[in-house]
Coordinates of C-alpha atoms in Angstrom, one line a residue:
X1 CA 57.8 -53.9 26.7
X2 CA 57.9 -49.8 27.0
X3 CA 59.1 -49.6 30.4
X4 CA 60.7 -53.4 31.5
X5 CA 63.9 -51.8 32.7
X6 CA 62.2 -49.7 34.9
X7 CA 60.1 -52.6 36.1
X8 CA 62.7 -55.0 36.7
X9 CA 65.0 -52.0 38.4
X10 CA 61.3 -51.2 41.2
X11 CA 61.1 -54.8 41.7
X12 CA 64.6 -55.2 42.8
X13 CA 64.4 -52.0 44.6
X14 CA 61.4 -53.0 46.7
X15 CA 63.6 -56.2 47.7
X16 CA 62.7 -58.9 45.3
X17 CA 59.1 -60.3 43.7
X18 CA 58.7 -62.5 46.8
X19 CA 59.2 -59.4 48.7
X20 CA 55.7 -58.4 47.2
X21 CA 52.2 -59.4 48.3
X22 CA 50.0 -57.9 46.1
X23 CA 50.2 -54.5 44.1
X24 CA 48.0 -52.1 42.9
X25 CA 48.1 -48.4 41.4
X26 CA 45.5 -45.1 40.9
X27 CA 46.3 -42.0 39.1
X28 CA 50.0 -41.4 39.6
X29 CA 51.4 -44.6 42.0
X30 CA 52.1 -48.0 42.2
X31 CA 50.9 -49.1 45.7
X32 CA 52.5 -52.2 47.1
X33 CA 51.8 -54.0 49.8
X34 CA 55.8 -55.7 50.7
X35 CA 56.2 -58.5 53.5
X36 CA 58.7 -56.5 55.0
X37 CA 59.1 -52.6 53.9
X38 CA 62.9 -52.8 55.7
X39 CA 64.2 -54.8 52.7
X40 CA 63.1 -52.1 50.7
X41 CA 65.5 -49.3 48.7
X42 CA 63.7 -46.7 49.3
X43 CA 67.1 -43.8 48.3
X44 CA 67.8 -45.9 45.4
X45 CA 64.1 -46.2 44.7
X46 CA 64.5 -42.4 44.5
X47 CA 67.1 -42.3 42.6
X48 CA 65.9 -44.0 40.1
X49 CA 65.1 -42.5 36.2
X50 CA 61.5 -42.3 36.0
X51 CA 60.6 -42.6 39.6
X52 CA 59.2 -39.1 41.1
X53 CA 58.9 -39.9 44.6
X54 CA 58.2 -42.8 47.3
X55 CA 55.8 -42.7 50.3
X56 CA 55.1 -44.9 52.5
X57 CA 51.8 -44.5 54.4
X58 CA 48.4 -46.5 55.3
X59 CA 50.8 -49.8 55.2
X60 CA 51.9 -49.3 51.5
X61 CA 54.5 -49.2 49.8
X62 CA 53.9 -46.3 46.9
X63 CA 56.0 -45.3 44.2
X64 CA 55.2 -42.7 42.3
X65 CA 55.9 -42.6 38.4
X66 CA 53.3 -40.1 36.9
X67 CA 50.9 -40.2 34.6
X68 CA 52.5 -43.2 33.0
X69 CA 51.3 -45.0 36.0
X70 CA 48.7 -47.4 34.0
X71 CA 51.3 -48.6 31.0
X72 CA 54.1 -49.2 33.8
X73 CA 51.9 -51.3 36.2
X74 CA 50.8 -53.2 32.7
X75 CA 54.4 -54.1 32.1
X76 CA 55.4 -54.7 35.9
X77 CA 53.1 -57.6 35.9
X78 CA 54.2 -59.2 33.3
X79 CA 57.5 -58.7 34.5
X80 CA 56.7 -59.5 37.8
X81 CA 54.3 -62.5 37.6
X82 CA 51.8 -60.4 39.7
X83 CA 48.3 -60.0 40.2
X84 CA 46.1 -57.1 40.9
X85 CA 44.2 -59.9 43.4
X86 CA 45.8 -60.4 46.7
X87 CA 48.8 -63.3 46.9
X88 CA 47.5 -66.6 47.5
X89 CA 49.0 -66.9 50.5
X90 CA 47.0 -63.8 52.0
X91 CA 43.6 -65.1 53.5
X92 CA 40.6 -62.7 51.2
X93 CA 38.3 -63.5 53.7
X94 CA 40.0 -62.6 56.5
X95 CA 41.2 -59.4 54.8
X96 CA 37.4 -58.2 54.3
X97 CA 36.8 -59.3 57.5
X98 CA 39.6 -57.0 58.9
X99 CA 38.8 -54.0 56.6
X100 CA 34.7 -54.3 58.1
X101 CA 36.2 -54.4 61.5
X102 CA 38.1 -51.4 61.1
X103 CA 34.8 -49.7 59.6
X104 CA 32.4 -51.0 62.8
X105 CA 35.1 -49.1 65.0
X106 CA 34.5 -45.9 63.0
X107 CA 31.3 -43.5 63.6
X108 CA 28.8 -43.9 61.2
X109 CA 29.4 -40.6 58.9
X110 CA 33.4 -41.8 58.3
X111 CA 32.2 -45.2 57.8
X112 CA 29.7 -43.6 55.2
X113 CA 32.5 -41.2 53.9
X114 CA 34.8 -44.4 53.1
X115 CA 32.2 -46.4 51.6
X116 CA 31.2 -43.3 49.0
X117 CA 34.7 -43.1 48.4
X118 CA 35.2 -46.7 47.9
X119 CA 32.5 -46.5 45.1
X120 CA 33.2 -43.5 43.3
X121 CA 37.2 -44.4 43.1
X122 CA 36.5 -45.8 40.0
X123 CA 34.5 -43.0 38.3
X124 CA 37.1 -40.1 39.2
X125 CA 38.7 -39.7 35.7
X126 CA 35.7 -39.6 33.8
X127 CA 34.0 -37.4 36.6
X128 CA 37.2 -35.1 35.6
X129 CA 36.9 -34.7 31.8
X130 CA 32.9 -34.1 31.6
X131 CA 33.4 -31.1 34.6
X132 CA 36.2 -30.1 32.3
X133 CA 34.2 -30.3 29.0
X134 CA 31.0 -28.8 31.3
X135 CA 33.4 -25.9 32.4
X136 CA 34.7 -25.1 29.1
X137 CA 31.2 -24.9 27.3
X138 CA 30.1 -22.9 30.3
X139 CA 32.8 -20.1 29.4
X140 CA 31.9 -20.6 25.5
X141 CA 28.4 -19.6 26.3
X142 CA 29.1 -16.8 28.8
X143 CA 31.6 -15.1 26.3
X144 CA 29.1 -15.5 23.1
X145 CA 31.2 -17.8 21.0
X146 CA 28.7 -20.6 20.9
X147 CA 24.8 -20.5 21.2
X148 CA 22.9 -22.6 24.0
X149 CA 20.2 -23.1 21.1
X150 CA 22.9 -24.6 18.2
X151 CA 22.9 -28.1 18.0
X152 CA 27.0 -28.0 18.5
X153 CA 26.3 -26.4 22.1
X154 CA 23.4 -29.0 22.6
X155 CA 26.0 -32.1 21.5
X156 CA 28.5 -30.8 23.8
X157 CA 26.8 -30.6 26.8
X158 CA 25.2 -33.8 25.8
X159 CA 28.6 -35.6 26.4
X160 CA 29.8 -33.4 29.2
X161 CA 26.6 -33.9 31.1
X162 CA 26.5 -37.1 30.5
X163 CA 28.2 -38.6 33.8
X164 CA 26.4 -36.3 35.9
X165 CA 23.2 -37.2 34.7
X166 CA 23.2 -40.9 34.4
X167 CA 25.1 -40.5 38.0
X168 CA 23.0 -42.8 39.7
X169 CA 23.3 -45.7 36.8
X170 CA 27.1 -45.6 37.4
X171 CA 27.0 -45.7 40.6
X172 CA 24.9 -48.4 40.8
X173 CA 27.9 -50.5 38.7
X174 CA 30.3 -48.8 41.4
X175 CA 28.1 -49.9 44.1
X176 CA 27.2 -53.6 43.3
X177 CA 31.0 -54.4 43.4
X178 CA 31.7 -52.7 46.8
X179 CA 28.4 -55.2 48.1
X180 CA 29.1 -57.9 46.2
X181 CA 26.5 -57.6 44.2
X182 CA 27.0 -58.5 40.0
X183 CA 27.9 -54.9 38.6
X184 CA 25.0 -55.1 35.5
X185 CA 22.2 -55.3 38.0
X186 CA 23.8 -52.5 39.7
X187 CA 23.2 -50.4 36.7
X188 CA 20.2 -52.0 36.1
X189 CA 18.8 -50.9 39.6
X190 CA 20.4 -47.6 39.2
X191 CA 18.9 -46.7 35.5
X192 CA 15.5 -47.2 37.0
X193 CA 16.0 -43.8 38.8
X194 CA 16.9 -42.0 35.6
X195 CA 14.7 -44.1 33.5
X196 CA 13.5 -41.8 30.5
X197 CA 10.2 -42.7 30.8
X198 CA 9.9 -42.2 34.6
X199 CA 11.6 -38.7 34.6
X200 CA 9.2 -37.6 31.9
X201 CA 6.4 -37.9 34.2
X202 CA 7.4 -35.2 36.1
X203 CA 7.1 -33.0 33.3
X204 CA 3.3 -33.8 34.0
X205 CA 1.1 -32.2 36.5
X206 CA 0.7 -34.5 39.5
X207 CA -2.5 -37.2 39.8
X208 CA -3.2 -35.7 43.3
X209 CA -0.6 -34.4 46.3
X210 CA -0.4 -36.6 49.8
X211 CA 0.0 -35.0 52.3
X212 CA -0.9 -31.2 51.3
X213 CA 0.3 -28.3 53.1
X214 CA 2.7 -30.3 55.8
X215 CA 6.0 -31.2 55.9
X216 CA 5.0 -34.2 54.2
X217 CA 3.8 -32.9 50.9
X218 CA 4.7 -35.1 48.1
X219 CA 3.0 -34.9 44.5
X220 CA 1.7 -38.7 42.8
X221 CA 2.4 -38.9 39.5
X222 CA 1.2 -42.6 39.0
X223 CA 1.0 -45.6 40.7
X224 CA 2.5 -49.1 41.4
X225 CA 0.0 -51.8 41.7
X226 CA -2.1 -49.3 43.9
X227 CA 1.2 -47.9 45.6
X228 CA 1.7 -44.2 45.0
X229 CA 4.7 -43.3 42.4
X230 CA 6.2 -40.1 44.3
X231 CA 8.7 -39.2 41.8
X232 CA 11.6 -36.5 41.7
X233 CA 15.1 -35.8 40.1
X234 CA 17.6 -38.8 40.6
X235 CA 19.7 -37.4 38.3
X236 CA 23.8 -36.5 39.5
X237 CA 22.1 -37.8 43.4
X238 CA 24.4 -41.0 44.7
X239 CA 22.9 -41.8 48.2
X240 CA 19.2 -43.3 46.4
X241 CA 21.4 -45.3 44.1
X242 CA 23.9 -46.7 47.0
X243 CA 21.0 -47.4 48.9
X244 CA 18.8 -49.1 46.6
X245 CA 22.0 -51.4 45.2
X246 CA 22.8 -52.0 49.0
X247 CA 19.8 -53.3 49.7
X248 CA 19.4 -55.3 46.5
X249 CA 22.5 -56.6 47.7
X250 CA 20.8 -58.0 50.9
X251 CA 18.2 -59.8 48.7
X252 CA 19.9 -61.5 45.8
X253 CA 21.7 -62.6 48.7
X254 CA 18.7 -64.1 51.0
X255 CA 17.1 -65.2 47.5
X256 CA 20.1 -67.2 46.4
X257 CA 20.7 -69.1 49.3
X258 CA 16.8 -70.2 49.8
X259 CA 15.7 -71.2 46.7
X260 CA 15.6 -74.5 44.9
X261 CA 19.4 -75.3 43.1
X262 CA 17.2 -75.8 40.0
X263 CA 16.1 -72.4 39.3
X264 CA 18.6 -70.2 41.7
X265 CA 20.2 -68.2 38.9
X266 CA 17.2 -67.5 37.4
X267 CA 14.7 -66.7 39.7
X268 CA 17.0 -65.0 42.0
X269 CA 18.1 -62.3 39.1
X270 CA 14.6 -61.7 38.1
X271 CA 13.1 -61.2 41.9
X272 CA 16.0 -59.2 42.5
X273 CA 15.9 -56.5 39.7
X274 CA 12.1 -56.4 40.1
X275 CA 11.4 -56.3 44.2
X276 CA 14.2 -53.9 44.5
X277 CA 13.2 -52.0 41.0
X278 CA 9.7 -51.4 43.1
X279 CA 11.4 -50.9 46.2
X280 CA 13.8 -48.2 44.9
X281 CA 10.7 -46.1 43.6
X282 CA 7.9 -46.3 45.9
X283 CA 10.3 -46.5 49.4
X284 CA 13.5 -45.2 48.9
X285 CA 12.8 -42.5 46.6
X286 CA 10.0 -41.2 48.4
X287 CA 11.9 -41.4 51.6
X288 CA 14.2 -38.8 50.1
X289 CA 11.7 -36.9 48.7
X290 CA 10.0 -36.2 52.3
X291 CA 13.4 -35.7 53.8
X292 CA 14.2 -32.6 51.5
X293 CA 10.7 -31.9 52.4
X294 CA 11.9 -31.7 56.2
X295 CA 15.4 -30.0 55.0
X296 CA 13.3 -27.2 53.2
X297 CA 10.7 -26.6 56.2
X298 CA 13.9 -26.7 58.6
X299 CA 16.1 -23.9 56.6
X300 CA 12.4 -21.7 55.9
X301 CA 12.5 -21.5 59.6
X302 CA 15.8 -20.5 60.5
X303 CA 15.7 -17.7 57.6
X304 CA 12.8 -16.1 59.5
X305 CA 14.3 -16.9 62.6
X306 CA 18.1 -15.0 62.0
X307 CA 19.1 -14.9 58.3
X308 CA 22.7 -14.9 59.7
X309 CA 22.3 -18.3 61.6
X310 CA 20.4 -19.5 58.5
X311 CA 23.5 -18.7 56.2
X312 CA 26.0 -20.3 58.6
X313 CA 24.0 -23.8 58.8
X314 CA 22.8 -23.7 54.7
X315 CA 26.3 -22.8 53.5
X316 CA 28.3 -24.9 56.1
X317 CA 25.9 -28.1 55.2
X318 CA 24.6 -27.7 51.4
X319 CA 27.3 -29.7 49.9
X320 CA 26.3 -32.4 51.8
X321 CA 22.8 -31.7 51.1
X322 CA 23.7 -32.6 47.2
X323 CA 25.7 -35.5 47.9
X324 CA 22.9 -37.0 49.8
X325 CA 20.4 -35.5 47.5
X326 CA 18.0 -33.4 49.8
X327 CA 18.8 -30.3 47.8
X328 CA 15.9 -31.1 45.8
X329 CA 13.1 -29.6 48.3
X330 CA 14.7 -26.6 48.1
X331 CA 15.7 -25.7 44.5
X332 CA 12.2 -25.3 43.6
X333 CA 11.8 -22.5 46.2
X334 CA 14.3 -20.4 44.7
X335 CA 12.3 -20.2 41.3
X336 CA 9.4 -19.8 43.0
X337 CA 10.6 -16.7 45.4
X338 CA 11.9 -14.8 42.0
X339 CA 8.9 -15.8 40.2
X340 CA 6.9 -14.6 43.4
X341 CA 8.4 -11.2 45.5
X342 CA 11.4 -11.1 42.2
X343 CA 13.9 -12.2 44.7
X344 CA 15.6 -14.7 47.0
X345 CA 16.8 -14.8 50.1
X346 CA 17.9 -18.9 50.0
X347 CA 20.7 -19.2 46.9
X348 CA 22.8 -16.6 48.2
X349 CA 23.2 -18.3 51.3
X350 CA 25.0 -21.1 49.5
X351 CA 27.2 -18.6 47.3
X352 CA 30.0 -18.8 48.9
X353 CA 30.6 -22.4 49.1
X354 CA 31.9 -22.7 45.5
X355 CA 34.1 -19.8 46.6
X356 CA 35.3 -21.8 49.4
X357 CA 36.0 -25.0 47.5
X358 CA 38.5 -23.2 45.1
X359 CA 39.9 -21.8 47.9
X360 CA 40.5 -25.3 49.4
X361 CA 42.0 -26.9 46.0
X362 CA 44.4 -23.8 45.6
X363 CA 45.9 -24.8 49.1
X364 CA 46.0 -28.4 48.2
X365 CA 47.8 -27.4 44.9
X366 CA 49.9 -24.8 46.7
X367 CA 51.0 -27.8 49.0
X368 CA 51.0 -31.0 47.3
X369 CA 54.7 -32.0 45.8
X370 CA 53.3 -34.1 43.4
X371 CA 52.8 -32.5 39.8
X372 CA 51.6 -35.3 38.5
X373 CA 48.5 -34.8 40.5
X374 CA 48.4 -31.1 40.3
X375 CA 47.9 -31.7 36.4
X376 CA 45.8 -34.9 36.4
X377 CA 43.2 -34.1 39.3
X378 CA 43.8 -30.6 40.9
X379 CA 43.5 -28.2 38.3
X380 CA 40.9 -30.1 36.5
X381 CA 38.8 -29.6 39.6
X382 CA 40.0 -26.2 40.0
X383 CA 38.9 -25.0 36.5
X384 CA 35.5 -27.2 37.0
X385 CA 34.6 -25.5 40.5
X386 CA 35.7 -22.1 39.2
X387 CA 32.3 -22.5 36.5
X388 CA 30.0 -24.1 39.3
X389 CA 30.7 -27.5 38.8
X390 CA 32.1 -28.7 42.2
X391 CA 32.0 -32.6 41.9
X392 CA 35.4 -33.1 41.1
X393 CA 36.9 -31.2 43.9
X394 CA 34.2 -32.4 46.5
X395 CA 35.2 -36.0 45.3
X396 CA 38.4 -36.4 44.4
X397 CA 40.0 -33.7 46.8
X398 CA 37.6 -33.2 49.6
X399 CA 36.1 -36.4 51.0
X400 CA 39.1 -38.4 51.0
X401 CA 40.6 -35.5 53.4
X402 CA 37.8 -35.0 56.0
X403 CA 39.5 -32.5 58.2
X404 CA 40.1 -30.2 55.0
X405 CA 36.1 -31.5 53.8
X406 CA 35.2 -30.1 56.8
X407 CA 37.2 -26.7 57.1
X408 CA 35.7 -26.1 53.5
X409 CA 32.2 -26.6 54.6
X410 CA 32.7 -24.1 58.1
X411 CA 34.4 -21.3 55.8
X412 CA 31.3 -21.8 53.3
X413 CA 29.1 -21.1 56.3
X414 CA 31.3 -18.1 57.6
X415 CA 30.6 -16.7 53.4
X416 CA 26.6 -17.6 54.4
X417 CA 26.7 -15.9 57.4
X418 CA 28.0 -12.9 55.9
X419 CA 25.4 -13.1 53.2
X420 CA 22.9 -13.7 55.2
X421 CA 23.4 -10.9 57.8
X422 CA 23.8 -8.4 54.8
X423 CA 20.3 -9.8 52.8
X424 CA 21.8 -10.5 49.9
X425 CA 19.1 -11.7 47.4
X426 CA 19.4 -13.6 44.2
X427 CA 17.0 -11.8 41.4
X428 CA 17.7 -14.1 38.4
X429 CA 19.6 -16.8 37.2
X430 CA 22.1 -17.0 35.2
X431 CA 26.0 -18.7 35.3
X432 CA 26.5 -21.4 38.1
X433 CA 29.2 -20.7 40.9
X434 CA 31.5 -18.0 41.5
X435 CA 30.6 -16.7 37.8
X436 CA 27.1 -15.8 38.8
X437 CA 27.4 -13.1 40.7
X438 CA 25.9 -10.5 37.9
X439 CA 22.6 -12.5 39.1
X440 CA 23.2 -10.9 42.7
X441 CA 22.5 -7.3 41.5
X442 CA 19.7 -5.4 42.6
X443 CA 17.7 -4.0 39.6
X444 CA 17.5 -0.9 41.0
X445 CA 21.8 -0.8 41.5
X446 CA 24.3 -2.1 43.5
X447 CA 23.3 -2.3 47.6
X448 CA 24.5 -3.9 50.1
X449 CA 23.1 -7.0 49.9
X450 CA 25.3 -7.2 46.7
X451 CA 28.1 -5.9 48.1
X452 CA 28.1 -8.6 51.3
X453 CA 27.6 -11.3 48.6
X454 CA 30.9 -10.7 47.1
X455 CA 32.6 -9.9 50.6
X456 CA 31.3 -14.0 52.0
X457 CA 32.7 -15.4 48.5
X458 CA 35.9 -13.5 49.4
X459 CA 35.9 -14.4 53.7
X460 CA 35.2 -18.3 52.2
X461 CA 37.7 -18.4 49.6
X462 CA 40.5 -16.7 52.0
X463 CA 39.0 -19.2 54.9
X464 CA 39.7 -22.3 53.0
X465 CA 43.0 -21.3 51.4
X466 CA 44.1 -20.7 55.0
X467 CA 43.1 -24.3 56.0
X468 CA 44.2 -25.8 53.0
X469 CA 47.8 -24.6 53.6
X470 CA 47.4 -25.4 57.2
X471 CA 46.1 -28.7 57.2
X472 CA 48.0 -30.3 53.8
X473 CA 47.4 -32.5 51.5
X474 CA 47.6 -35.8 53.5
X475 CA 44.7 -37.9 53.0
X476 CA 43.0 -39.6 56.1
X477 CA 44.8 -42.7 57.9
X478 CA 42.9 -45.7 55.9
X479 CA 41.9 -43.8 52.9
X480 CA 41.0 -46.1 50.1
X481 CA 39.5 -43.1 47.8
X482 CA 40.4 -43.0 44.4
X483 CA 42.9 -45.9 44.1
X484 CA 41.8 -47.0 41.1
X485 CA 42.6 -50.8 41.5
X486 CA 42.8 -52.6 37.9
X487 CA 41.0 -55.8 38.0

């Protein structure tokens, strides 16, 4: 083994393998959890070759060794005897029921916030390398050196895209094993979504509209048994997915424990994937449709109301808006105010947020200690934000630090505000994020809705670096995101 030494030298450091009840690792740390941290070396720990740091926080025990992290923990349990499960003396049961009684004494959003992060701990890495790949063809096609129309550029973006448009089939994998559901009919359920066939229909025009002319409006495409098939874009959305596994969840459960011993297996699989396959579609999908219906109607309002006010609430909230996918109502309206009046007032309310999000991973860059990190996560998500693609940042960086997720969203509203105040207007579309501004130019010349477009992305970006370096880079008490656990 590459690294025994070292793994015999931790163990003996962190005061012996029965000192150890379980232990676990994610991008750059082996995370114990010790019987009694006091028995612990923590100095010699330090002092060790090929140890970078200890922390203790949230009740573990972590040291960090770098990007070696997954070959070490390898060795260290066969050196160890361990197991990535819990000890056998530790009580699973009770330990779930501890962890949900800690979530019940949380308000709703956080409880939300930890179960998202929960699920997409796993996917972090590859969520990484296609915002990388995205990023760097992005840059290829800006400066010329590759064609959108060549096949290379089409095979590239292909497996860059890839993650972010089958999102919802991964996270139905992700999902299924945070509620104990089996992780193939997660991805079953969450396929469904993004089915080929499905999102083609779309391309279509509608059967018929329900609901014409109110907030309510929502175009038919097909039907199910008689059920109207209100379709829209799944794709890179996590809340339908979560939702629709969660409540498949629920009846796999109810299913397995009422029916007959003889045929539980395979009746309960097959009710499953096709009640909540229907459900999915005709309920859960159209209840986000008609809630970006309500989103859009709500931010149309406030524009006419005070643009200002409007750019404050847009930018401080339209991250969220993606994560939850409600964006979706309001997308179309920006292609259809250019295609109208040759102008929009809505995108350049949301400008400044990508502004504010590299703002926010500089700080955490600036701050964090751990290079490791900086290399493996931070920069990725740096170089990905700086070419529009915030995932990684908002992910990896953001949620698992509310108070800094937070600060990022209020300094994107302070850029919207700005925008807003000074009518800036989006007249055609071109790069995503910060690298889009050329779109922000008035045909007839620069003016000053231009020039208060680039003065919110620079009042965000400032805003956010300020709170970055402020707050730090400590992640919330309880934080499981992004521990990537090895099973």
């Amino acid at each position: 083994m590459k690294y025994q030494e070292l793994c015999e030298t931790i163990i003996e450091k962190v005061g012996g393998k029965d000192n150890v009840k379980d232990v676990s690792h994610c991008i750059t740390r082996l995370r114990f959890h010790l019987k009694d941290e006091s028995k612990a070396d923590t100095e010699g720990l330090k002092a060790t070759k090929g140890v970078i740091d200890v922390i203790q926080a949230g009740g573990q025990y972590q040291v960090v060794v770098g990007s070696a992290v997954e070959a070490i923990y390898t060795d260290l349990l066969q050196v160890g005897g361990f197991s990535a499960e819990p000890a056998v003396d530790m009580n699973p049961d009770a330990a779930k029921d501890l962890a949900r009684e800690n979530e019940k004494k949380q308000d709703p959003f956080t409880r939300l916030l930890g179960v998202i992060s929960e699920i997409l701990q796993p996917i972090l890495g590859v969520l990484m390398a296609g915002g990388f790949i995205k990023s760097m063809l992005a840059l290829c096609s800006v400066a010329g050196w590759l064609e959108s129309t060549s096949s290379t550029y089409v095979v590239l973006s292909a497996i860059g895209d890839s993650v972010f448009y089958f999102f919802p089939l991964i996270i139905g994998f992700t999902s299924a094993k945070r509620f104990g559901l089996k992780p193939v009919m997660g991805m079953a359920l969450g396929g469904i979504l993004v089915y080929p066939t499905l999102v083609a229909l779309m391309s279509n025009d509608p059967i018929y509209t329900i609901g014409a002319g109110t907030i309510f409006e929502a175009n038919v495409y097909g039907d199910i048994f008689g059920i109207p098939l209100v379709m829209q874009s799944y794709s890179s959305t996590i809340i339908p997915a979560i939702f629709v596994v969660w409540f498949a969840s629920k009846v796999h459960k109810a299913l397995y424990d009422r029916l007959p011993s003889l045929v539980t297996t395979f009746l309960s699989n097959i009710l499953t994937l096709f009640i909540c396959g229907i459900v999915g579609l005709v309920v859960i999908g159209p209840v986000t449709t008609v809630l970006s219906n309500l989103v859009a109607a709500f931010i149309m309002a406030l524009i006419n109301f005070q643009p200002a006010i409007a750019g404050f609430v847009i930018g401080t909230f339209w991250s969220l808006l993606v994560m939850f996918g409600l964006h979706w109502g309001i997308i179309p309206l920006w292609f259809l105010d250019v295609a109208t009046y040759g102008y929009d007032l809505i995108n350049p309310l949301v400008y400044a947020g990508g502004c504010a999000i590299i703002g926010a991973v500089i700080g955490v860059m600036v701050r964090t200690k751990d290079a490791n990190e900086n290399a493996e996560v931070n920069v990725p998500a740096l170089v990905s934000s700086i070419f529009g693609v915030n995932e990684p940042a908002l992910y990896a960086i953001l949620i698992p630090r509310k108070k800094l997720m937070w600060a990022t969203f209020i300094s994107a509203g302070i850029g919207g505000a700005i925008a807003g105040a000074a009518g800036a207007k989006l007249y055609s579309f071109g790069a995503s994020g910060p690298l889009g501004f050329p779109s922000f130019i008035n045909p007839a010349g620069i003016d000053a809705g231009f020039i208060g477009l680039l003065i919110s992305g620079v009042a965000a970006f400032v805003c956010a670096l300020i709170a970055a370096l402020a707050i730090g880079t400590a992640k919330d008490a309880g934080n499981k995101g992004f521990t990537l656990k090895v099973e």
